[in-house]
PDB file of C-alpha atoms in Angstrom:
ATOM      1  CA  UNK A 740       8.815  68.075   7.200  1.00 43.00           C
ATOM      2  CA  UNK A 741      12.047  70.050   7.442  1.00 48.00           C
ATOM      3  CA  UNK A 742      10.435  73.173   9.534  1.00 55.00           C
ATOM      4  CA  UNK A 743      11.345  75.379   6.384  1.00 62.00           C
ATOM      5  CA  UNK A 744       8.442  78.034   4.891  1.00 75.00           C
ATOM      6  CA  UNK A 745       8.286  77.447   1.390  1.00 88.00           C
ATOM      7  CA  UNK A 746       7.530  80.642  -0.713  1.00 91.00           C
ATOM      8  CA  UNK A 747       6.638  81.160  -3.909  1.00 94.00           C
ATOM      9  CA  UNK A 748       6.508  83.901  -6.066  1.00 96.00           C
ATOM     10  CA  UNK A 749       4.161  83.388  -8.548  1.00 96.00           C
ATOM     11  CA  UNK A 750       3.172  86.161 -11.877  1.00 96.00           C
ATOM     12  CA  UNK A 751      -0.210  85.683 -13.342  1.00 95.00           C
ATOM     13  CA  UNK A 752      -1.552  87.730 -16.412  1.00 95.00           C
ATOM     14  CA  UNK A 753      -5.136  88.501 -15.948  1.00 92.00           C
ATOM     15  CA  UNK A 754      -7.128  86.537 -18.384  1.00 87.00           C
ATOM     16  CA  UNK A 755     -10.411  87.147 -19.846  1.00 86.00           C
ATOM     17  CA  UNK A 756     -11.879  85.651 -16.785  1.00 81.00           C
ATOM     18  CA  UNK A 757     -10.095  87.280 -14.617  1.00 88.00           C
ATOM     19  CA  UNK A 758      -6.808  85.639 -12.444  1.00 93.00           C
ATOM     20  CA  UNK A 759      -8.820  82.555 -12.487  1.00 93.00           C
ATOM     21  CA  UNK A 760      -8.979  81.474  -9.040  1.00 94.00           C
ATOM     22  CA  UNK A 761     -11.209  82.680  -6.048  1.00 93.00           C
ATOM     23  CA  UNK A 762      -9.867  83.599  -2.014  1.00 94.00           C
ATOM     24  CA  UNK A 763     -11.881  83.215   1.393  1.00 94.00           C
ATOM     25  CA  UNK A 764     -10.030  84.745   4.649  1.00 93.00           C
ATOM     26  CA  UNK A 765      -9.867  88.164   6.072  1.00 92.00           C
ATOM     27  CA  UNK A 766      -9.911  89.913   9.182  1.00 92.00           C
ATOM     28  CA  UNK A 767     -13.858  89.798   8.900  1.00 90.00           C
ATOM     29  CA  UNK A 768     -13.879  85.884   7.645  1.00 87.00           C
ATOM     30  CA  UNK A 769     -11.622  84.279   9.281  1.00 84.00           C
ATOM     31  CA  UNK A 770     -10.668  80.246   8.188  1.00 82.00           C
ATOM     32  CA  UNK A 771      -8.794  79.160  10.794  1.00 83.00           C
ATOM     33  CA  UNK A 772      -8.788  80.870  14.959  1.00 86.00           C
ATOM     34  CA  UNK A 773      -6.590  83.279  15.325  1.00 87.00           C
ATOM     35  CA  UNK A 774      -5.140  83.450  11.713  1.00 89.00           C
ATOM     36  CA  UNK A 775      -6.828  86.079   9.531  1.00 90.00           C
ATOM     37  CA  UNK A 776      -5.045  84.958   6.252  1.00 93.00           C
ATOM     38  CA  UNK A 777      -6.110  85.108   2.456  1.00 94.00           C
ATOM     39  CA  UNK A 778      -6.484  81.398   1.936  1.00 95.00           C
ATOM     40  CA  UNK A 779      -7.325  80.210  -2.658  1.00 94.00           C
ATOM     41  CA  UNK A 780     -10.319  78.561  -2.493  1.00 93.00           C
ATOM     42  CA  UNK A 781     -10.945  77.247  -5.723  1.00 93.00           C
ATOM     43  CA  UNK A 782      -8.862  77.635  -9.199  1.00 94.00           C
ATOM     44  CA  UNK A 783     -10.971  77.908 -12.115  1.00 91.00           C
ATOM     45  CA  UNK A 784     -10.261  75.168 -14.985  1.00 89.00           C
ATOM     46  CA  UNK A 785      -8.423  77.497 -17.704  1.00 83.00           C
ATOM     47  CA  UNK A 786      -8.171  80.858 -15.964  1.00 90.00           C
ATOM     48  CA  UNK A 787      -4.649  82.250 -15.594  1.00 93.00           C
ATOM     49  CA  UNK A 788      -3.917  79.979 -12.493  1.00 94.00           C
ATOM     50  CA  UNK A 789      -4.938  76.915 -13.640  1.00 93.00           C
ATOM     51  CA  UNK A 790      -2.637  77.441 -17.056  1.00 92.00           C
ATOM     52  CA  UNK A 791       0.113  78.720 -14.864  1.00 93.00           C
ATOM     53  CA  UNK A 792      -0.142  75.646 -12.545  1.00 93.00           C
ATOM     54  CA  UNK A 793       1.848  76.964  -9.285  1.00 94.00           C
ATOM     55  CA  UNK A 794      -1.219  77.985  -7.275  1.00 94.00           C
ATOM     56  CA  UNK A 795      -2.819  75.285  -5.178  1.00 93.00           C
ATOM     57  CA  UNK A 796      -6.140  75.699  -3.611  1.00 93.00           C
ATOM     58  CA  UNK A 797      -5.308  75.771   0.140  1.00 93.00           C
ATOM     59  CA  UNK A 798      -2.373  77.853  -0.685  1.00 95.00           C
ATOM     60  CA  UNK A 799      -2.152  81.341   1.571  1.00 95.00           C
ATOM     61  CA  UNK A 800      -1.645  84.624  -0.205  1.00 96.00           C
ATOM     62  CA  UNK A 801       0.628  86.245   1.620  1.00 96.00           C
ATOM     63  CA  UNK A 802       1.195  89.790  -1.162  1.00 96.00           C
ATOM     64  CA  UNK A 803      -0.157  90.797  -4.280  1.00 96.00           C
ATOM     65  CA  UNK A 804       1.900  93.670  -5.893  1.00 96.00           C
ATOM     66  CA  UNK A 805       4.532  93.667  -3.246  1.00 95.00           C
ATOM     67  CA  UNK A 806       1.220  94.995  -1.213  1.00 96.00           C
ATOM     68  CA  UNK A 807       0.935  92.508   2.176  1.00 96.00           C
ATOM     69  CA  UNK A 808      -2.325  91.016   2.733  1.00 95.00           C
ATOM     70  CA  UNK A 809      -2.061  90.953   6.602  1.00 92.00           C
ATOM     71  CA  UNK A 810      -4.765  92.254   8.776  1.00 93.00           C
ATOM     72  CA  UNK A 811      -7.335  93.186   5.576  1.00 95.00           C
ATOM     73  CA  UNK A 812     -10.735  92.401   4.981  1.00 94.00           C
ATOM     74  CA  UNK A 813     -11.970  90.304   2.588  1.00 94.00           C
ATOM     75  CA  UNK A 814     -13.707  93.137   0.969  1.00 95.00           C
ATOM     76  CA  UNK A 815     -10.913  94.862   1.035  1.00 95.00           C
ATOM     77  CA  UNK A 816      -8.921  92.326  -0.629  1.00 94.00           C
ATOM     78  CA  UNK A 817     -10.862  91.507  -3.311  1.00 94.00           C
ATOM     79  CA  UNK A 818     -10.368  95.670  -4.394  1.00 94.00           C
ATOM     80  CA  UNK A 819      -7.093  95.172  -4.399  1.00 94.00           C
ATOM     81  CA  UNK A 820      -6.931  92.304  -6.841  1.00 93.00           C
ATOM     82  CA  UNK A 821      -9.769  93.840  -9.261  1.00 92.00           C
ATOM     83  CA  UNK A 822      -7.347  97.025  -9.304  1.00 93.00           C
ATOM     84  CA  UNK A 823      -3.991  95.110  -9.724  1.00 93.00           C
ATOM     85  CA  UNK A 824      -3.946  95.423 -12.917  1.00 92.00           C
ATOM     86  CA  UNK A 825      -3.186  92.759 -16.267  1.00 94.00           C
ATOM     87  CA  UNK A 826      -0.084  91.479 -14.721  1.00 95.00           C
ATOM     88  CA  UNK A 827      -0.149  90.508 -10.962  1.00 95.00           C
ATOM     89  CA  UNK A 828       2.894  89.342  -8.415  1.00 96.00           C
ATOM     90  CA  UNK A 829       1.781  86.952  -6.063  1.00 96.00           C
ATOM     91  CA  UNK A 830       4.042  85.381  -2.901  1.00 96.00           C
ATOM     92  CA  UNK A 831       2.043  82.739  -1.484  1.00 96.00           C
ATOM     93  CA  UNK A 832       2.776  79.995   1.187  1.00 95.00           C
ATOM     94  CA  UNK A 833       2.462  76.681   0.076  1.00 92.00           C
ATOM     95  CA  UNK A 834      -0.443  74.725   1.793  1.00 80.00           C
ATOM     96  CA  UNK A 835       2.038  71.951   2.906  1.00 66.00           C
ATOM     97  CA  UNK A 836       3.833  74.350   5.371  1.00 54.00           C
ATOM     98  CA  UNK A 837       0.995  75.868   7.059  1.00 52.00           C
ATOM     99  CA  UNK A 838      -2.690  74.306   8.261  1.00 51.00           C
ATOM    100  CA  UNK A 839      -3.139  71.038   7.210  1.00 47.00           C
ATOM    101  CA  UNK A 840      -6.664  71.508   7.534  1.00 48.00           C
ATOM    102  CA  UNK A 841      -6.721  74.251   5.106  1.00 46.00           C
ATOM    103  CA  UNK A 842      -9.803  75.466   3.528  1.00 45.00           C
ATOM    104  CA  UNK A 843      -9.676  72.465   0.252  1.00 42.00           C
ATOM    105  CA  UNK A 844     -11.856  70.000  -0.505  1.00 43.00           C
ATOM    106  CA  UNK A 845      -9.728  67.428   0.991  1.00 39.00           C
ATOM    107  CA  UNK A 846      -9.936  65.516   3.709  1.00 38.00           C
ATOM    108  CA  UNK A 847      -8.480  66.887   6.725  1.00 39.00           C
ATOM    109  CA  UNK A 848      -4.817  65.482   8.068  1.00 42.00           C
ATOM    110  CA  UNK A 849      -5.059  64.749  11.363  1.00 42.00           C
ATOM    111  CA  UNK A 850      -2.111  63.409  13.870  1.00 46.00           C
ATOM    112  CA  UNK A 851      -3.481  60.032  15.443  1.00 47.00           C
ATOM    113  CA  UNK A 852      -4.509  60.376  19.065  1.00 49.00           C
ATOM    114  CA  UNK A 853      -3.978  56.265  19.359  1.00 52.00           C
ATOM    115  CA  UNK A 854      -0.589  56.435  20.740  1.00 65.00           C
ATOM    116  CA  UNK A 855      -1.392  59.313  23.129  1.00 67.00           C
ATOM    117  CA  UNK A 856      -4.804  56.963  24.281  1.00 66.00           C
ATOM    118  CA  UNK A 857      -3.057  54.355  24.777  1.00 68.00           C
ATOM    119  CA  UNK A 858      -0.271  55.671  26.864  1.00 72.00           C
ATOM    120  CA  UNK A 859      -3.095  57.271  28.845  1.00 72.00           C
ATOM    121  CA  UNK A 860      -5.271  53.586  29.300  1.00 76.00           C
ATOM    122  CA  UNK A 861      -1.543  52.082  30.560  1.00 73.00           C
ATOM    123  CA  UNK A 862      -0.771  54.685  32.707  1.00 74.00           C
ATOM    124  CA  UNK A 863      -4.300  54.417  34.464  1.00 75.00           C
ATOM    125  CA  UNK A 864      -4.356  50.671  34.460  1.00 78.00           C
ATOM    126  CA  UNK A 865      -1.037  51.176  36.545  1.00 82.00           C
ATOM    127  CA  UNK A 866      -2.494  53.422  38.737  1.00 82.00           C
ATOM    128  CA  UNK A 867      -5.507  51.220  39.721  1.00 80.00           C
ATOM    129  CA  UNK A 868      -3.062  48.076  39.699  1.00 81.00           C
ATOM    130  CA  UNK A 869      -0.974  49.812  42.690  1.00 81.00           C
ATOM    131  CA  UNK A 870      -3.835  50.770  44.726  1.00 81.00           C
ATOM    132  CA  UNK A 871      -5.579  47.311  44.060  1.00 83.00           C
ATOM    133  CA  UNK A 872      -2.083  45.908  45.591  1.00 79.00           C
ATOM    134  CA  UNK A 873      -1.761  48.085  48.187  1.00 81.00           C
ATOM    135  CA  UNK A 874      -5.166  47.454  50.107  1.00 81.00           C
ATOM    136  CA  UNK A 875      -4.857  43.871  49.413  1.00 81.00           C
ATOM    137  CA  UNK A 876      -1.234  44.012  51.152  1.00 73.00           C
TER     138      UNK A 876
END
C-alpha cells in the first residue's frame, strides 16, 4: 500500500428502508482502542447502499451532511442520520486504508510473526552458542 487515505464521497437517497446499511462505533462503543470511529456494519441487500454499491461494510464514516462524526456517540449518531433527510452526503474511508481488522465478517489480516520468531530463536541460539564456547575455552 502506497500510504495514501482514500476518500470517498458517496450520495445515497433514503429508500423505503431507510439508507440501507447499519453503523457500530462511538465515543460510548468503541471498535477498535483508542479510535472512537463510526465503522458500517452490515449493508442491507437492496437498501440504498447496496444499489449504490460504493459502501463497504468495514468502511469508516467519517461525515454525513458535511457534519463530522468525530468524538459522537452512537446514540447520537444514529439522530443524525434519521434527521438527514431523503438525500444524504457521506465521506467515508475505505476499509483498506485503515484497520485491517475492521469490524466485517472477515477474517482478520494479520502480519506474520514467523520472521520476527525466527530472528529471535537465531539470535538466542547465538547467545547460548558463545557462552557454551566460552566456558569450554
Amino acid at each position: 500500500m502506497n500510504g495514501s487515505l482514500d476518500f470517498v464521497d458517496i450520495k445515497l437517497k433514503r429508500g423505503p428502508a431507510g439508507l440501507g446499511f447499519n453503523i457500530i462505533g462511538g465515543v460510548d462503543q468503541q471498535c477498535f482502542v483508542n479510535d472512537n470511529g463510526i465503522y458500517v456494519s452490515k449493508i442491507r441487500e437492496d437498501g440504498a447502499a447496496a444499489l449504490d454499491g460504493r459502501l463497504e461494510e468495514g468502511d469508516k464514516i467519517l461525515m454525513i451532511n458535511e457534519i463530522p462524526l468525530e468524538n459522537r456517540t452512537h446514540k447520537a449518531v444514529v439522530e443524525l442520520f434519521r434527521t438527514a433527510g431523503e438525500d444524504v452526503e457521506l465521506r467515508v474511508l475505505k476499509k483498506s486504508t485503515h484497520h485491517t481488522n475492521g469490524p466485517t465478517d472477515s477474517q482478520p489480516e494479520h502480519q506474520s510473526s514467523l520472521p520476527l520468531m525466527g530472528i529471535l530463536a537465531l539470535v538466542g541460539a547465538i547467545i547460548v552458542s558463545v557462552v557454551i564456547y566460552k566456558r569450554l575455552n
